[in-house]
Amino acid sequence: MSATLTSNSPVLGSPIQLYDLHPPLEDLRAEVLRGLSQPQKSISPKFLYDKQGAELFDAICTLDEYYLTRTEMAILTTHAQEIADWIGDGALIEFGSGSSQKIRVLFDAMASLPTYVALDISKQHLQESCADLVNVYPNLLAIAICTDYTQSFELPAIPAIADQRRVGFFPGSSIGNLEPDEAVEFLKNVAGVLGANGRLLVGVDLKKSTAILEPAYDDAQRVSAAFAMNLLARINRELGADFDLNQFHYRAFYNPIGRIEMGLVSHIDQTIHFDGVEIPFRQGETLRTEYSYKYNLVEFQQLAEQAGFQTKAIWTDPQQWFSVYGLEVMPPSLRQTPD
Ligand SMILES: C[S@@+](CC[C@H](N)C(=O)[O-])C[C@H]1O[C@@H](n2cnc3c(N)ncnc32)[C@H](O)[C@@H]1O
């Protein structure tokens, strides 16, 4: 696996090691074109997070309607010591680290700082967040890996964690962006990265009433709409498409099969030009931007088990809106499908 290792110097704190495994632009272009060529047009949510997208997502996290961030934070804060004890020592690997805020609750409860490995597809945001983190925790060894965690991957050979137990952290209900079968594949991949004795702390949104769910993804200030719309702006800017942002509007709704569906709806019959290809949109046709699956406690434990994880602990809030699972990689003899 090829990786560029660079190191930058934050104001305070130790230097951050950066491994740049970001997919080449041509791979992204091909993936977007594939998504736009399907009968149900879609673009993977991973494209939502350029610099503007990451800032808009952080703004969403502060909205009254967006209960997810504050509820998960409250669970982590309330049970910080118990969770930190459960994690134990070793390297802590966060998948989709974003602003690296939630990890701080865990660091603050730990007797000593772990080696921290942050994985994110958004390189600039990843670097800035890790720099902020080592300014707050000057003794932290932070390793940033810019990569697409939905691709099958192994971690690069990182000497600092070579002999350490690995614990994954996957908060923010990001698992809900994946279809259930993709979530199983992803978790299998994670189990491989974590290895024997690996543990994973994962934040999962629980099923609840539509009256609470829908406003979380379609807020009164229209920040969620701006976040989705930025996807089109990004594809225009970086990949040379000609989406007219005025000819789409954002729509989010709860599908009772158990997911929020987010998309951009075409106002008119129109043709988009992308990569030398004409992409027709009918009036009212939706370009899917994101799913957010919700799981009750039994459903998620079954999903984790299919992926080779045993549930060891579950932490929830008093209203049972959000859940944080402590999972352990199963020994091969207990897995449903052998490796
Ligand atoms: C919903 S945000 C969650 C951020 C943070 N972990 C939290 O809980 O607040 C998702 C994060 O995952 C990153 N991300 C999304 N898809 C990704 C992918 N396929 N590979 C790597 N990072 C990804 C985004 O850039 C973003 O920072």
Coordinates of N, CA, C and O in Angstrom, one line a residue, residues 51-201:
K51 N -14.3 21.0 2.8 CA -14.1 21.9 4.0 C -15.4 22.6 4.4 O -15.8 22.6 5.5
Q52 N -16.1 23.1 3.3 CA -17.4 23.7 3.6 C -18.4 22.7 4.3 O -19.1 23.0 5.2
G53 N -18.4 21.5 3.7 CA -19.3 20.5 4.2 C -19.0 20.1 5.7 O -19.9 20.0 6.5
A54 N -17.7 20.0 6.0 CA -17.4 19.7 7.4 C -17.8 20.8 8.3 O -18.3 20.6 9.4
E55 N -17.7 22.1 7.8 CA -18.1 23.2 8.7 C -19.7 23.2 8.8 O -20.2 23.4 9.9
L56 N -20.3 22.9 7.8 CA -21.8 22.8 7.8 C -22.2 21.7 8.8 O -23.2 21.8 9.6
F57 N -21.5 20.5 8.7 CA -21.9 19.4 9.6 C -21.7 19.9 11.0 O -22.5 19.6 11.9
D58 N -20.6 20.6 11.3 CA -20.4 21.0 12.7 C -21.5 21.9 13.2 O -21.9 21.9 14.3
A59 N -22.0 22.8 12.2 CA -23.1 23.7 12.5 C -24.4 22.8 12.8 O -25.1 23.1 13.8
I60 N -24.6 21.8 12.1 CA -25.8 20.9 12.3 C -25.7 20.3 13.7 O -26.8 20.3 14.4
C61 N -24.5 20.0 14.1 CA -24.4 19.3 15.4 C -24.8 20.2 16.6 O -25.1 19.7 17.7
T62 N -24.9 21.5 16.4 CA -25.3 22.5 17.4 C -26.8 22.8 17.4 O -27.3 23.6 18.2
L63 N -27.5 22.3 16.4 CA -28.9 22.7 16.2 C -29.8 22.0 17.3 O -29.5 20.9 17.7
D64 N -30.8 22.7 17.7 CA -31.7 22.2 18.7 C -32.3 20.8 18.2 O -32.5 19.9 18.9
E65 N -32.7 20.8 16.9 CA -33.4 19.7 16.3 C -32.5 18.5 16.3 O -32.9 17.3 16.3
Y66 N -31.2 18.7 16.1 CA -30.2 17.6 15.9 C -29.8 17.0 17.3 O -28.8 17.3 17.8
Y67 N -30.7 16.2 17.8 CA -30.5 15.6 19.2 C -29.3 14.6 19.2 O -28.8 14.3 20.3
L68 N -28.8 14.2 18.1 CA -27.9 13.1 18.1 C -26.6 13.4 18.8 O -26.1 12.7 19.7
T69 N -26.0 14.6 18.4 CA -24.7 14.9 19.0 C -24.7 15.1 20.5 O -24.0 14.5 21.2
R70 N -25.7 15.9 20.9 CA -25.7 16.2 22.4 C -26.1 15.0 23.2 O -25.7 14.8 24.3
T71 N -27.0 14.1 22.6 CA -27.4 12.9 23.3 C -26.2 11.9 23.4 O -25.9 11.4 24.5
E72 N -25.5 11.7 22.3 CA -24.3 10.8 22.4 C -23.2 11.4 23.3 O -22.6 10.7 24.1
M73 N -23.0 12.7 23.2 CA -22.1 13.4 24.2 C -22.5 13.1 25.6 O -21.6 12.9 26.5
A74 N -23.8 13.3 25.9 CA -24.2 13.1 27.3 C -24.0 11.7 27.7 O -23.6 11.4 28.9
I75 N -24.2 10.7 26.8 CA -24.0 9.3 27.2 C -22.5 9.1 27.5 O -22.1 8.5 28.5
L76 N -21.6 9.6 26.6 CA -20.2 9.5 26.8 C -19.8 10.2 28.1 O -18.9 9.6 28.9
T77 N -20.3 11.3 28.4 CA -19.9 12.1 29.6 C -20.4 11.4 30.8 O -19.6 11.2 31.8
T78 N -21.7 11.0 30.8 CA -22.2 10.3 32.0 C -21.5 9.0 32.4 O -21.2 8.7 33.5
H79 N -21.1 8.3 31.3 CA -20.4 7.0 31.6 C -18.9 7.0 31.3 O -18.4 5.9 31.0
A80 N -18.4 8.2 31.3 CA -17.0 8.3 30.8 C -16.0 7.4 31.5 O -15.2 6.7 30.8
Q81 N -16.1 7.3 32.8 CA -15.1 6.5 33.5 C -15.3 5.0 33.2 O -14.3 4.3 32.9
E82 N -16.6 4.6 33.2 CA -16.8 3.2 32.9 C -16.4 2.8 31.5 O -15.8 1.8 31.2
I83 N -16.6 3.7 30.5 CA -16.3 3.5 29.1 C -14.7 3.5 29.0 O -14.1 2.6 28.4
A84 N -14.1 4.4 29.7 CA -12.6 4.5 29.6 C -12.0 3.2 30.2 O -11.1 2.7 29.6
D85 N -12.6 2.7 31.3 CA -12.1 1.5 31.9 C -12.3 0.3 30.9 O -11.5 -0.6 30.8
W86 N -13.5 0.3 30.3 CA -13.8 -0.8 29.3 C -12.8 -0.7 28.2 O -12.3 -1.8 27.7
I87 N -12.4 0.5 27.7 CA -11.5 0.6 26.6 C -10.1 0.0 27.0 O -9.5 -0.7 26.2
G88 N -9.7 0.4 28.2 CA -8.4 -0.1 28.7 C -7.3 0.7 28.0 O -7.5 1.8 27.5
D89 N -6.1 0.0 27.9 CA -5.0 0.8 27.2 C -4.8 0.2 25.8 O -5.5 -0.7 25.4
G90 N -4.0 0.9 25.1 CA -3.7 0.5 23.7 C -3.9 1.7 22.8 O -4.0 2.8 23.2
A91 N -4.0 1.4 21.5 CA -4.2 2.5 20.5 C -5.7 2.7 20.3 O -6.4 1.7 20.2
L92 N -6.1 3.9 20.2 CA -7.5 4.3 20.0 C -7.6 4.8 18.5 O -7.0 5.7 18.2
I93 N -8.4 4.1 17.7 CA -8.5 4.4 16.3 C -9.9 4.9 16.0 O -10.9 4.1 16.2
E94 N -10.0 6.2 15.6 CA -11.4 6.7 15.3 C -11.6 6.7 13.8 O -10.9 7.3 13.0
F95 N -12.8 6.2 13.4 CA -13.2 6.1 12.0 C -14.1 7.3 11.7 O -15.2 7.4 12.3
G96 N -13.7 8.2 10.8 CA -14.5 9.4 10.6 C -14.4 10.3 11.7 O -15.4 10.7 12.3
S97 N -13.2 10.8 12.0 CA -12.9 11.5 13.2 C -13.5 13.0 13.2 O -13.7 13.5 14.3
G98 N -13.7 13.5 12.0 CA -14.3 14.9 12.0 C -13.6 15.9 12.8 O -12.4 16.0 12.7
S99 N -14.3 16.5 13.7 CA -13.7 17.5 14.6 C -13.0 17.0 15.8 O -12.5 17.7 16.6
S100 N -13.0 15.7 16.0 CA -12.4 15.0 17.1 C -12.8 15.6 18.4 O -11.9 15.9 19.3
Q101 N -14.1 15.8 18.6 CA -14.5 16.4 19.9 C -14.9 15.3 20.9 O -14.6 15.4 22.1
K102 N -15.6 14.3 20.4 CA -16.1 13.3 21.4 C -15.0 12.5 22.0 O -15.1 12.1 23.2
I103 N -13.9 12.3 21.3 CA -12.8 11.6 21.8 C -12.2 12.2 23.1 O -11.6 11.6 23.9
R104 N -12.4 13.6 23.2 CA -11.8 14.3 24.3 C -12.4 13.9 25.6 O -11.8 13.8 26.7
V105 N -13.7 13.5 25.6 CA -14.4 13.1 26.8 C -13.7 11.8 27.3 O -13.5 11.6 28.5
L106 N -13.3 10.9 26.3 CA -12.7 9.7 26.7 C -11.3 9.9 27.2 O -10.9 9.4 28.2
F107 N -10.5 10.8 26.5 CA -9.2 11.1 27.0 C -9.2 11.6 28.4 O -8.4 11.3 29.2
D108 N -10.2 12.5 28.7 CA -10.2 13.1 30.0 C -10.5 12.1 31.1 O -10.2 12.4 32.3
A109 N -11.1 11.0 30.7 CA -11.4 10.0 31.8 C -10.3 8.9 31.9 O -10.4 8.1 32.7
M110 N -9.3 9.0 31.0 CA -8.3 7.9 31.0 C -7.1 8.2 31.9 O -6.7 9.4 32.0
A111 N -6.6 7.2 32.5 CA -5.5 7.4 33.4 C -4.3 7.9 32.6 O -3.5 8.8 33.1
S112 N -4.1 7.4 31.4 CA -3.0 8.0 30.6 C -3.5 8.0 29.1 O -4.4 7.3 28.7
L113 N -2.9 8.9 28.4 CA -3.4 9.1 27.0 C -3.0 7.9 26.1 O -1.8 7.5 26.2
P114 N -3.9 7.5 25.3 CA -3.5 6.4 24.4 C -2.8 7.0 23.1 O -2.8 8.2 23.0
T115 N -2.3 6.2 22.3 CA -1.9 6.6 20.9 C -3.2 6.8 20.2 O -4.1 5.9 20.2
Y116 N -3.4 7.9 19.5 CA -4.6 8.2 18.8 C -4.4 8.2 17.3 O -3.6 8.9 16.8
V117 N -5.2 7.3 16.6 CA -5.2 7.3 15.2 C -6.5 7.8 14.6 O -7.6 7.2 14.9
A118 N -6.5 8.9 13.9 CA -7.7 9.5 13.4 C -7.8 9.2 11.9 O -6.8 9.5 11.2
L119 N -8.9 8.6 11.5 CA -9.1 8.3 10.0 C -10.2 9.2 9.5 O -11.3 9.2 10.1
D120 N -10.0 9.9 8.4 CA -11.0 10.7 7.8 C -10.7 10.9 6.4 O -9.6 11.0 6.0
I121 N -11.8 11.1 5.6 CA -11.6 11.3 4.1 C -11.3 12.8 3.8 O -10.8 13.1 2.8
S122 N -11.6 13.7 4.8 CA -11.5 15.1 4.6 C -10.2 15.6 5.1 O -10.0 15.8 6.3
K123 N -9.2 15.7 4.2 CA -7.8 15.9 4.7 C -7.6 17.2 5.5 O -7.0 17.1 6.5
Q124 N -8.1 18.3 4.9 CA -7.8 19.5 5.6 C -8.4 19.5 7.0 O -7.8 19.9 8.0
H125 N -9.7 19.1 7.1 CA -10.4 19.0 8.4 C -9.6 18.1 9.4 O -9.5 18.4 10.5
L126 N -9.2 17.0 8.8 CA -8.4 16.0 9.6 C -7.2 16.6 10.2 O -6.9 16.5 11.4
Q127 N -6.4 17.3 9.4 CA -5.2 17.9 9.9 C -5.5 19.0 10.9 O -4.8 19.1 11.9
E128 N -6.5 19.8 10.6 CA -6.8 20.9 11.6 C -7.3 20.4 12.9 O -6.9 20.8 14.0
S129 N -8.1 19.3 12.8 CA -8.7 18.8 14.1 C -7.6 18.1 14.9 O -7.6 18.3 16.1
C130 N -6.7 17.4 14.2 CA -5.6 16.8 15.0 C -4.7 17.8 15.6 O -4.2 17.7 16.7
A131 N -4.4 18.9 14.8 CA -3.6 20.0 15.4 C -4.3 20.6 16.6 O -3.6 20.9 17.6
D132 N -5.6 20.8 16.5 CA -6.3 21.4 17.7 C -6.1 20.4 18.9 O -5.9 20.8 20.0
L133 N -6.2 19.1 18.6 CA -6.2 18.1 19.7 C -4.8 18.1 20.4 O -4.8 18.1 21.6
V134 N -3.8 18.2 19.6 CA -2.4 18.1 20.3 C -2.1 19.4 21.0 O -1.3 19.5 21.8
N135 N -2.8 20.5 20.6 CA -2.6 21.7 21.3 C -3.3 21.6 22.7 O -2.8 22.2 23.7
V136 N -4.4 20.9 22.7 CA -5.1 20.7 24.0 C -4.4 19.6 24.8 O -4.3 19.7 26.1
Y137 N -3.9 18.6 24.2 CA -3.2 17.4 24.8 C -1.8 17.3 24.3 O -1.5 16.5 23.4
P138 N -0.9 18.2 24.8 CA 0.4 18.3 24.2 C 1.2 17.0 24.2 O 2.1 16.8 23.4
N139 N 0.9 16.0 25.1 CA 1.6 14.8 25.2 C 1.0 13.7 24.3 O 1.5 12.6 24.3
L140 N 0.0 14.1 23.6 CA -0.7 13.0 22.7 C 0.1 12.7 21.5 O 0.5 13.6 20.8
L141 N 0.2 11.4 21.2 CA 0.8 11.0 19.9 C -0.4 10.8 19.0 O -1.2 9.9 19.2
A142 N -0.6 11.7 18.0 CA -1.7 11.7 17.1 C -1.2 11.3 15.7 O -0.3 11.9 15.2
I143 N -1.9 10.3 15.1 CA -1.6 9.8 13.8 C -2.8 10.0 12.9 O -3.9 9.5 13.3
A144 N -2.7 10.8 11.9 CA -3.8 11.1 11.0 C -3.7 10.3 9.7 O -2.6 10.3 9.1
I145 N -4.8 9.6 9.4 CA -4.8 8.8 8.1 C -5.9 9.3 7.3 O -7.1 9.2 7.6
C146 N -5.6 10.0 6.1 CA -6.6 10.4 5.2 C -6.9 9.3 4.3 O -6.1 8.9 3.5
T147 N -8.1 8.7 4.5 CA -8.5 7.6 3.7 C -10.0 7.4 3.6 O -10.7 8.1 4.3
D148 N -10.4 6.6 2.7 CA -11.9 6.3 2.5 C -12.1 4.9 3.3 O -11.7 3.9 2.8
Y149 N -12.8 5.0 4.4 CA -12.9 3.8 5.2 C -13.9 2.8 4.7 O -14.1 1.7 5.3
T150 N -14.6 3.2 3.6 CA -15.5 2.2 3.1 C -14.8 1.3 2.1 O -15.4 0.3 1.6
Q151 N -13.6 1.6 1.7 CA -12.8 0.8 0.8 C -12.1 -0.3 1.7 O -11.8 0.0 2.9
S152 N -11.9 -1.5 1.2 CA -11.2 -2.5 1.9 C -9.8 -2.0 2.2 O -9.1 -1.6 1.3
F153 N -9.4 -1.9 3.4 CA -8.0 -1.4 3.6 C -7.4 -2.0 4.9 O -8.1 -2.6 5.7
E154 N -6.1 -2.0 4.9 CA -5.3 -2.3 6.1 C -4.7 -1.0 6.5 O -4.5 -0.1 5.7
L155 N -4.4 -0.9 7.8 CA -3.7 0.3 8.2 C -2.3 0.3 7.7 O -1.8 -0.8 7.5
P156 N -1.7 1.4 7.3 CA -0.3 1.4 7.0 C 0.5 0.9 8.2 O 0.0 0.9 9.3
A157 N 1.7 0.4 7.9 CA 2.5 -0.1 9.0 C 2.9 1.2 9.9 O 3.7 2.0 9.4
I158 N 2.3 1.3 11.1 CA 2.6 2.4 11.9 C 3.4 1.9 13.1 O 2.9 1.2 14.0
P159 N 4.7 2.2 13.1 CA 5.6 1.6 14.2 C 5.0 1.9 15.6 O 5.0 1.0 16.5
A160 N 4.4 3.1 15.8 CA 4.0 3.4 17.2 C 2.9 2.5 17.7 O 2.7 2.4 18.9
I161 N 2.1 1.9 16.8 CA 1.0 1.0 17.3 C 1.2 -0.4 17.0 O 0.3 -1.3 17.2
A162 N 2.4 -0.8 16.5 CA 2.7 -2.1 16.0 C 2.3 -3.2 17.1 O 1.7 -4.2 16.7
D163 N 2.7 -2.9 18.3 CA 2.5 -4.0 19.3 C 1.4 -3.7 20.3 O 1.2 -4.3 21.3
Q164 N 0.5 -2.7 19.9 CA -0.5 -2.3 20.8 C -1.9 -3.0 20.5 O -2.2 -3.2 19.4
R165 N -2.6 -3.2 21.6 CA -4.0 -3.6 21.4 C -4.7 -2.5 20.7 O -4.4 -1.3 20.9
R166 N -5.8 -2.8 19.9 CA -6.4 -1.7 19.2 C -7.9 -1.6 19.6 O -8.6 -2.7 19.6
V167 N -8.3 -0.4 19.8 CA -9.7 -0.2 20.1 C -10.2 0.8 19.1 O -9.6 1.9 18.9
G168 N -11.3 0.5 18.5 CA -11.9 1.4 17.5 C -13.0 2.3 18.1 O -13.6 1.9 19.1
F169 N -13.2 3.5 17.5 CA -14.2 4.4 18.0 C -14.9 4.9 16.8 O -14.3 5.4 15.8
F170 N -16.2 4.7 16.7 CA -17.0 5.0 15.5 C -18.3 5.7 15.9 O -19.4 5.1 16.0
P171 N -18.2 7.0 16.4 CA -19.4 7.6 16.9 C -20.2 8.3 15.8 O -20.0 8.1 14.6
G172 N -21.2 9.0 16.3 CA -21.9 10.0 15.4 C -23.0 9.3 14.5 O -23.5 9.9 13.6
S173 N -23.4 8.0 14.8 CA -24.4 7.4 14.0 C -23.9 7.2 12.5 O -24.7 7.0 11.6
S174 N -22.6 7.3 12.3 CA -22.1 7.2 10.9 C -22.4 5.8 10.3 O -22.5 5.6 9.1
I175 N -22.5 4.8 11.2 CA -22.8 3.4 10.7 C -24.1 3.4 10.0 O -24.4 2.6 9.1
G176 N -25.0 4.4 10.4 CA -26.4 4.5 9.8 C -26.3 5.0 8.4 O -27.3 4.8 7.7
N177 N -25.2 5.5 7.9 CA -25.1 6.0 6.5 C -25.0 4.8 5.6 O -25.2 4.9 4.4
L178 N -24.6 3.7 6.2 CA -24.4 2.5 5.3 C -25.7 1.6 5.3 O -26.4 1.6 6.3
E179 N -26.0 1.0 4.2 CA -27.1 0.0 4.1 C -26.7 -1.1 5.1 O -25.5 -1.4 5.2
P180 N -27.7 -1.8 5.6 CA -27.3 -2.9 6.6 C -26.3 -3.9 6.1 O -25.4 -4.2 6.8
D181 N -26.4 -4.3 4.8 CA -25.4 -5.3 4.4 C -24.0 -4.6 4.2 O -23.0 -5.2 4.5
E182 N -24.0 -3.3 3.9 CA -22.7 -2.6 3.8 C -22.2 -2.4 5.2 O -20.9 -2.5 5.4
A183 N -23.0 -2.2 6.2 CA -22.6 -2.0 7.5 C -21.9 -3.3 8.0 O -20.9 -3.2 8.7
V184 N -22.5 -4.4 7.7 CA -21.9 -5.7 8.1 C -20.5 -5.8 7.5 O -19.5 -6.2 8.2
E185 N -20.4 -5.5 6.2 CA -19.1 -5.6 5.5 C -18.1 -4.7 6.1 O -16.9 -5.0 6.4
F186 N -18.6 -3.4 6.4 CA -17.7 -2.4 7.0 C -17.2 -2.9 8.4 O -16.0 -2.9 8.7
L187 N -18.1 -3.4 9.2 CA -17.7 -3.9 10.5 C -16.7 -5.1 10.4 O -15.8 -5.2 11.3
K188 N -16.9 -5.9 9.4 CA -16.0 -7.1 9.3 C -14.6 -6.5 9.0 O -13.6 -7.0 9.5
N189 N -14.6 -5.5 8.1 CA -13.3 -4.9 7.8 C -12.7 -4.3 9.0 O -11.5 -4.4 9.3
V190 N -13.5 -3.6 9.8 CA -13.0 -3.0 11.1 C -12.4 -4.1 12.0 O -11.4 -3.9 12.6
A191 N -13.2 -5.2 12.1 CA -12.7 -6.3 13.0 C -11.3 -6.8 12.5 O -10.4 -7.0 13.3
G192 N -11.1 -6.8 11.2 CA -9.8 -7.2 10.6 C -8.7 -6.2 11.0 O -7.6 -6.6 11.4
V193 N -9.1 -4.9 11.0 CA -8.1 -3.9 11.3 C -7.8 -3.9 12.8 O -6.6 -3.8 13.3
L194 N -8.8 -4.2 13.7 CA -8.6 -4.2 15.1 C -7.9 -5.5 15.6 O -7.1 -5.5 16.5
G195 N -8.1 -6.6 14.9 CA -7.4 -7.9 15.2 C -8.0 -8.5 16.4 O -8.9 -8.1 17.1
A196 N -7.3 -9.7 16.8 CA -7.7 -10.4 18.0 C -7.7 -9.5 19.2 O -6.8 -8.7 19.3
N197 N -8.6 -9.7 20.1 CA -8.7 -8.8 21.3 C -9.1 -7.4 21.0 O -9.1 -6.6 21.9
G198 N -9.4 -7.1 19.8 CA -9.8 -5.7 19.4 C -11.2 -5.4 20.0 O -12.0 -6.3 20.2
R199 N -11.4 -4.2 20.3 CA -12.7 -3.7 20.8 C -13.2 -2.5 19.9 O -12.3 -1.8 19.4
L200 N -14.5 -2.3 19.9 CA -15.0 -1.2 19.2 C -16.1 -0.5 19.9 O -17.1 -1.2 20.4
L201 N -16.0 0.8 20.0 CA -17.1 1.6 20.7 C -17.8 2.3 19.5 O -17.2 3.0 18.7

